[in-house]
């Protein structure tokens, strides 16, 4: 089963919040529990509008049949000595685990990274998260 990977735009804010909260409720491997994630649609839309032109950060979405099923954020730094490096955060709905969604998101980030001057991508994972360690 394939998915489409695309950049998130400000109009995706509400759907992305719902996706994140859904994912946060399905696993203990994410940074937030659903109730702890408090971004508003307006805040996230503003954040997404700043990410696109930044050049060293990116927000990707995975869609399947018109539904958001995963996200990947690339968070670069404006600090000159760190501009080659970015942290990744990744989440996929449980119903889509093991179907290549995370791999497709990561593949796009790795394809894009050199064009943004990034030579180091860091995906932090918990050692007990076998799927993320394998990825």
PDB file of N, CA, C and O in Angstrom, residues 13-57:
ATOM      1  N   UNK A  13      -3.181  22.674   9.609  1.00  0.00           N
ATOM      2  CA  UNK A  13      -2.945  22.753  11.053  1.00  0.00           C
ATOM      3  C   UNK A  13      -3.941  21.929  11.869  1.00  0.00           C
ATOM      4  O   UNK A  13      -3.535  21.127  12.720  1.00  0.00           O
ATOM      5  N   UNK A  14      -5.225  22.103  11.646  1.00  0.00           N
ATOM      6  CA  UNK A  14      -6.224  21.376  12.445  1.00  0.00           C
ATOM      7  C   UNK A  14      -6.100  19.870  12.254  1.00  0.00           C
ATOM      8  O   UNK A  14      -6.150  19.105  13.224  1.00  0.00           O
ATOM      9  N   UNK A  15      -5.944  19.437  11.009  1.00  0.00           N
ATOM     10  CA  UNK A  15      -5.819  18.000  10.732  1.00  0.00           C
ATOM     11  C   UNK A  15      -4.523  17.446  11.317  1.00  0.00           C
ATOM     12  O   UNK A  15      -4.494  16.313  11.809  1.00  0.00           O
ATOM     13  N   UNK A  16      -3.451  18.236  11.291  1.00  0.00           N
ATOM     14  CA  UNK A  16      -2.174  17.774  11.846  1.00  0.00           C
ATOM     15  C   UNK A  16      -2.255  17.659  13.363  1.00  0.00           C
ATOM     16  O   UNK A  16      -1.718  16.717  13.944  1.00  0.00           O
ATOM     17  N   UNK A  17      -2.952  18.575  14.009  1.00  0.00           N
ATOM     18  CA  UNK A  17      -3.149  18.466  15.462  1.00  0.00           C
ATOM     19  C   UNK A  17      -3.908  17.185  15.783  1.00  0.00           C
ATOM     20  O   UNK A  17      -3.528  16.433  16.688  1.00  0.00           O
ATOM     21  N   UNK A  18      -4.969  16.913  15.047  1.00  0.00           N
ATOM     22  CA  UNK A  18      -5.747  15.685  15.272  1.00  0.00           C
ATOM     23  C   UNK A  18      -4.885  14.450  15.040  1.00  0.00           C
ATOM     24  O   UNK A  18      -4.937  13.485  15.813  1.00  0.00           O
ATOM     25  N   UNK A  19      -4.070  14.465  13.986  1.00  0.00           N
ATOM     26  CA  UNK A  19      -3.175  13.341  13.704  1.00  0.00           C
ATOM     27  C   UNK A  19      -2.196  13.135  14.853  1.00  0.00           C
ATOM     28  O   UNK A  19      -2.022  12.009  15.334  1.00  0.00           O
ATOM     29  N   UNK A  20      -1.548  14.205  15.269  1.00  0.00           N
ATOM     30  CA  UNK A  20      -0.571  14.082  16.362  1.00  0.00           C
ATOM     31  C   UNK A  20      -1.222  13.547  17.618  1.00  0.00           C
ATOM     32  O   UNK A  20      -0.688  12.638  18.257  1.00  0.00           O
ATOM     33  N   UNK A  21      -2.375  14.093  18.007  1.00  0.00           N
ATOM     34  CA  UNK A  21      -3.039  13.621  19.222  1.00  0.00           C
ATOM     35  C   UNK A  21      -3.430  12.157  19.087  1.00  0.00           C
ATOM     36  O   UNK A  21      -3.342  11.400  20.052  1.00  0.00           O
ATOM     37  N   UNK A  22      -3.868  11.759  17.889  1.00  0.00           N
ATOM     38  CA  UNK A  22      -4.188  10.345  17.669  1.00  0.00           C
ATOM     39  C   UNK A  22      -2.978   9.462  17.859  1.00  0.00           C
ATOM     40  O   UNK A  22      -3.036   8.436  18.545  1.00  0.00           O
ATOM     41  N   UNK A  23      -1.864   9.864  17.281  1.00  0.00           N
ATOM     42  CA  UNK A  23      -0.627   9.083  17.404  1.00  0.00           C
ATOM     43  C   UNK A  23      -0.132   9.091  18.844  1.00  0.00           C
ATOM     44  O   UNK A  23       0.268   8.051  19.382  1.00  0.00           O
ATOM     45  N   UNK A  24      -0.183  10.252  19.496  1.00  0.00           N
ATOM     46  CA  UNK A  24       0.290  10.347  20.877  1.00  0.00           C
ATOM     47  C   UNK A  24      -0.506   9.432  21.802  1.00  0.00           C
ATOM     48  O   UNK A  24       0.014   8.950  22.808  1.00  0.00           O
ATOM     49  N   UNK A  25      -1.766   9.169  21.455  1.00  0.00           N
ATOM     50  CA  UNK A  25      -2.599   8.293  22.267  1.00  0.00           C
ATOM     51  C   UNK A  25      -2.401   6.815  21.986  1.00  0.00           C
ATOM     52  O   UNK A  25      -2.882   5.970  22.741  1.00  0.00           O
ATOM     53  N   UNK A  26      -1.676   6.488  20.920  1.00  0.00           N
ATOM     54  CA  UNK A  26      -1.504   5.089  20.531  1.00  0.00           C
ATOM     55  C   UNK A  26      -0.186   4.483  20.988  1.00  0.00           C
ATOM     56  O   UNK A  26      -0.003   3.270  20.878  1.00  0.00           O
ATOM     57  N   UNK A  27       0.740   5.297  21.450  1.00  0.00           N
ATOM     58  CA  UNK A  27       2.054   4.780  21.814  1.00  0.00           C
ATOM     59  C   UNK A  27       2.659   5.616  22.939  1.00  0.00           C
ATOM     60  O   UNK A  27       2.342   6.796  23.080  1.00  0.00           O
ATOM     61  N   UNK A  28       3.501   4.989  23.721  1.00  0.00           N
ATOM     62  CA  UNK A  28       4.222   5.690  24.781  1.00  0.00           C
ATOM     63  C   UNK A  28       5.577   6.188  24.302  1.00  0.00           C
ATOM     64  O   UNK A  28       6.354   6.729  25.090  1.00  0.00           O
ATOM     65  N   UNK A  29       5.889   6.001  23.022  1.00  0.00           N
ATOM     66  CA  UNK A  29       7.209   6.369  22.506  1.00  0.00           C
ATOM     67  C   UNK A  29       7.304   7.828  22.050  1.00  0.00           C
ATOM     68  O   UNK A  29       8.366   8.274  21.647  1.00  0.00           O
ATOM     69  N   UNK A  30       6.200   8.563  22.084  1.00  0.00           N
ATOM     70  CA  UNK A  30       6.213   9.944  21.627  1.00  0.00           C
ATOM     71  C   UNK A  30       6.492  10.891  22.793  1.00  0.00           C
ATOM     72  O   UNK A  30       6.365  10.530  23.957  1.00  0.00           O
ATOM     73  N   UNK A  31       6.841  12.116  22.466  1.00  0.00           N
ATOM     74  CA  UNK A  31       7.204  13.119  23.466  1.00  0.00           C
ATOM     75  C   UNK A  31       6.024  13.526  24.334  1.00  0.00           C
ATOM     76  O   UNK A  31       6.182  13.810  25.514  1.00  0.00           O
ATOM     77  N   UNK A  32       4.827  13.556  23.770  1.00  0.00           N
ATOM     78  CA  UNK A  32       3.645  14.027  24.487  1.00  0.00           C
ATOM     79  C   UNK A  32       2.611  12.935  24.665  1.00  0.00           C
ATOM     80  O   UNK A  32       2.501  12.032  23.841  1.00  0.00           O
ATOM     81  N   UNK A  33       1.809  13.078  25.719  1.00  0.00           N
ATOM     82  CA  UNK A  33       0.538  12.373  25.825  1.00  0.00           C
ATOM     83  C   UNK A  33      -0.484  13.286  25.155  1.00  0.00           C
ATOM     84  O   UNK A  33      -0.251  14.496  25.063  1.00  0.00           O
ATOM     85  N   UNK A  34      -1.609  12.755  24.668  1.00  0.00           N
ATOM     86  CA  UNK A  34      -2.564  13.604  23.947  1.00  0.00           C
ATOM     87  C   UNK A  34      -2.983  14.861  24.718  1.00  0.00           C
ATOM     88  O   UNK A  34      -3.055  15.941  24.149  1.00  0.00           O
ATOM     89  N   UNK A  35      -3.246  14.740  26.001  1.00  0.00           N
ATOM     90  CA  UNK A  35      -3.691  15.896  26.795  1.00  0.00           C
ATOM     91  C   UNK A  35      -2.573  16.915  27.019  1.00  0.00           C
ATOM     92  O   UNK A  35      -2.854  18.071  27.341  1.00  0.00           O
ATOM     93  N   UNK A  36      -1.338  16.512  26.868  1.00  0.00           N
ATOM     94  CA  UNK A  36      -0.202  17.420  27.086  1.00  0.00           C
ATOM     95  C   UNK A  36       0.095  18.278  25.857  1.00  0.00           C
ATOM     96  O   UNK A  36       0.770  19.300  25.972  1.00  0.00           O
ATOM     97  N   UNK A  37      -0.376  17.872  24.714  1.00  0.00           N
ATOM     98  CA  UNK A  37      -0.114  18.607  23.474  1.00  0.00           C
ATOM     99  C   UNK A  37      -1.158  19.699  23.344  1.00  0.00           C
ATOM    100  O   UNK A  37      -2.339  19.426  23.135  1.00  0.00           O
ATOM    101  N   UNK A  38      -0.735  20.944  23.473  1.00  0.00           N
ATOM    102  CA  UNK A  38      -1.705  22.032  23.588  1.00  0.00           C
ATOM    103  C   UNK A  38      -1.654  23.057  22.464  1.00  0.00           C
ATOM    104  O   UNK A  38      -2.256  24.121  22.582  1.00  0.00           O
ATOM    105  N   UNK A  39      -0.968  22.771  21.383  1.00  0.00           N
ATOM    106  CA  UNK A  39      -0.891  23.734  20.284  1.00  0.00           C
ATOM    107  C   UNK A  39      -2.286  24.002  19.719  1.00  0.00           C
ATOM    108  O   UNK A  39      -3.076  23.074  19.543  1.00  0.00           O
ATOM    109  N   UNK A  40      -2.579  25.267  19.455  1.00  0.00           N
ATOM    110  CA  UNK A  40      -3.850  25.612  18.812  1.00  0.00           C
ATOM    111  C   UNK A  40      -3.651  25.581  17.295  1.00  0.00           C
ATOM    112  O   UNK A  40      -2.516  25.628  16.805  1.00  0.00           O
ATOM    113  N   UNK A  41      -4.743  25.534  16.580  1.00  0.00           N
ATOM    114  CA  UNK A  41      -4.672  25.555  15.114  1.00  0.00           C
ATOM    115  C   UNK A  41      -3.975  26.819  14.627  1.00  0.00           C
ATOM    116  O   UNK A  41      -3.174  26.772  13.688  1.00  0.00           O
ATOM    117  N   UNK A  42      -4.256  27.929  15.275  1.00  0.00           N
ATOM    118  CA  UNK A  42      -3.641  29.195  14.878  1.00  0.00           C
ATOM    119  C   UNK A  42      -2.138  29.171  15.109  1.00  0.00           C
ATOM    120  O   UNK A  42      -1.353  29.611  14.259  1.00  0.00           O
ATOM    121  N   UNK A  43      -1.722  28.663  16.265  1.00  0.00           N
ATOM    122  CA  UNK A  43      -0.283  28.580  16.574  1.00  0.00           C
ATOM    123  C   UNK A  43       0.436  27.665  15.591  1.00  0.00           C
ATOM    124  O   UNK A  43       1.509  27.997  15.092  1.00  0.00           O
ATOM    125  N   UNK A  44      -0.153  26.508  15.323  1.00  0.00           N
ATOM    126  CA  UNK A  44       0.491  25.567  14.415  1.00  0.00           C
ATOM    127  C   UNK A  44       0.506  26.107  12.987  1.00  0.00           C
ATOM    128  O   UNK A  44       1.504  25.953  12.279  1.00  0.00           O
ATOM    129  N   UNK A  45      -0.555  26.776  12.565  1.00  0.00           N
ATOM    130  CA  UNK A  45      -0.578  27.371  11.224  1.00  0.00           C
ATOM    131  C   UNK A  45       0.536  28.405  11.089  1.00  0.00           C
ATOM    132  O   UNK A  45       1.232  28.449  10.056  1.00  0.00           O
ATOM    133  N   UNK A  46       0.725  29.210  12.111  1.00  0.00           N
ATOM    134  CA  UNK A  46       1.804  30.209  12.090  1.00  0.00           C
ATOM    135  C   UNK A  46       3.167  29.514  12.031  1.00  0.00           C
ATOM    136  O   UNK A  46       4.045  29.912  11.272  1.00  0.00           O
ATOM    137  N   UNK A  47       3.333  28.468  12.820  1.00  0.00           N
ATOM    138  CA  UNK A  47       4.591  27.713  12.813  1.00  0.00           C
ATOM    139  C   UNK A  47       4.842  27.118  11.424  1.00  0.00           C
ATOM    140  O   UNK A  47       5.957  27.204  10.900  1.00  0.00           O
ATOM    141  N   UNK A  48       3.830  26.533  10.822  1.00  0.00           N
ATOM    142  CA  UNK A  48       3.991  25.947   9.490  1.00  0.00           C
ATOM    143  C   UNK A  48       4.321  27.013   8.447  1.00  0.00           C
ATOM    144  O   UNK A  48       5.102  26.753   7.530  1.00  0.00           O
ATOM    145  N   UNK A  49       3.777  28.189   8.590  1.00  0.00           N
ATOM    146  CA  UNK A  49       4.088  29.255   7.625  1.00  0.00           C
ATOM    147  C   UNK A  49       5.531  29.720   7.764  1.00  0.00           C
ATOM    148  O   UNK A  49       6.131  30.161   6.787  1.00  0.00           O
ATOM    149  N   UNK A  50       6.107  29.596   8.948  1.00  0.00           N
ATOM    150  CA  UNK A  50       7.515  29.969   9.152  1.00  0.00           C
ATOM    151  C   UNK A  50       8.465  28.856   8.721  1.00  0.00           C
ATOM    152  O   UNK A  50       9.601  29.120   8.356  1.00  0.00           O
ATOM    153  N   UNK A  51       8.033  27.606   8.778  1.00  0.00           N
ATOM    154  CA  UNK A  51       8.907  26.481   8.440  1.00  0.00           C
ATOM    155  C   UNK A  51       9.248  26.468   6.962  1.00  0.00           C
ATOM    156  O   UNK A  51      10.394  26.325   6.586  1.00  0.00           O
ATOM    157  N   UNK A  52       8.263  26.631   6.105  1.00  0.00           N
ATOM    158  CA  UNK A  52       8.474  26.495   4.668  1.00  0.00           C
ATOM    159  C   UNK A  52       9.630  27.329   4.141  1.00  0.00           C
ATOM    160  O   UNK A  52      10.489  26.811   3.449  1.00  0.00           O
ATOM    161  N   UNK A  53       9.692  28.623   4.453  1.00  0.00           N
ATOM    162  CA  UNK A  53      10.786  29.417   3.872  1.00  0.00           C
ATOM    163  C   UNK A  53      12.103  29.332   4.633  1.00  0.00           C
ATOM    164  O   UNK A  53      13.103  29.882   4.193  1.00  0.00           O
ATOM    165  N   UNK A  54      12.144  28.615   5.740  1.00  0.00           N
ATOM    166  CA  UNK A  54      13.343  28.637   6.581  1.00  0.00           C
ATOM    167  C   UNK A  54      14.557  28.006   5.911  1.00  0.00           C
ATOM    168  O   UNK A  54      15.682  28.362   6.198  1.00  0.00           O
ATOM    169  N   UNK A  55      14.333  27.013   5.063  1.00  0.00           N
ATOM    170  CA  UNK A  55      15.437  26.389   4.355  1.00  0.00           C
ATOM    171  C   UNK A  55      16.137  25.281   5.117  1.00  0.00           C
ATOM    172  O   UNK A  55      16.717  24.395   4.519  1.00  0.00           O
ATOM    173  N   UNK A  56      16.092  25.276   6.431  1.00  0.00           N
ATOM    174  CA  UNK A  56      16.795  24.252   7.202  1.00  0.00           C
ATOM    175  C   UNK A  56      15.836  23.412   8.048  1.00  0.00           C
ATOM    176  O   UNK A  56      16.264  22.586   8.834  1.00  0.00           O
ATOM    177  N   UNK A  57      14.550  23.646   7.879  1.00  0.00           N
ATOM    178  CA  UNK A  57      13.530  22.862   8.568  1.00  0.00           C
ATOM    179  C   UNK A  57      12.431  22.521   7.565  1.00  0.00           C
ATOM    180  O   UNK A  57      12.280  23.187   6.543  1.00  0.00           O
TER     181      UNK A  57
END
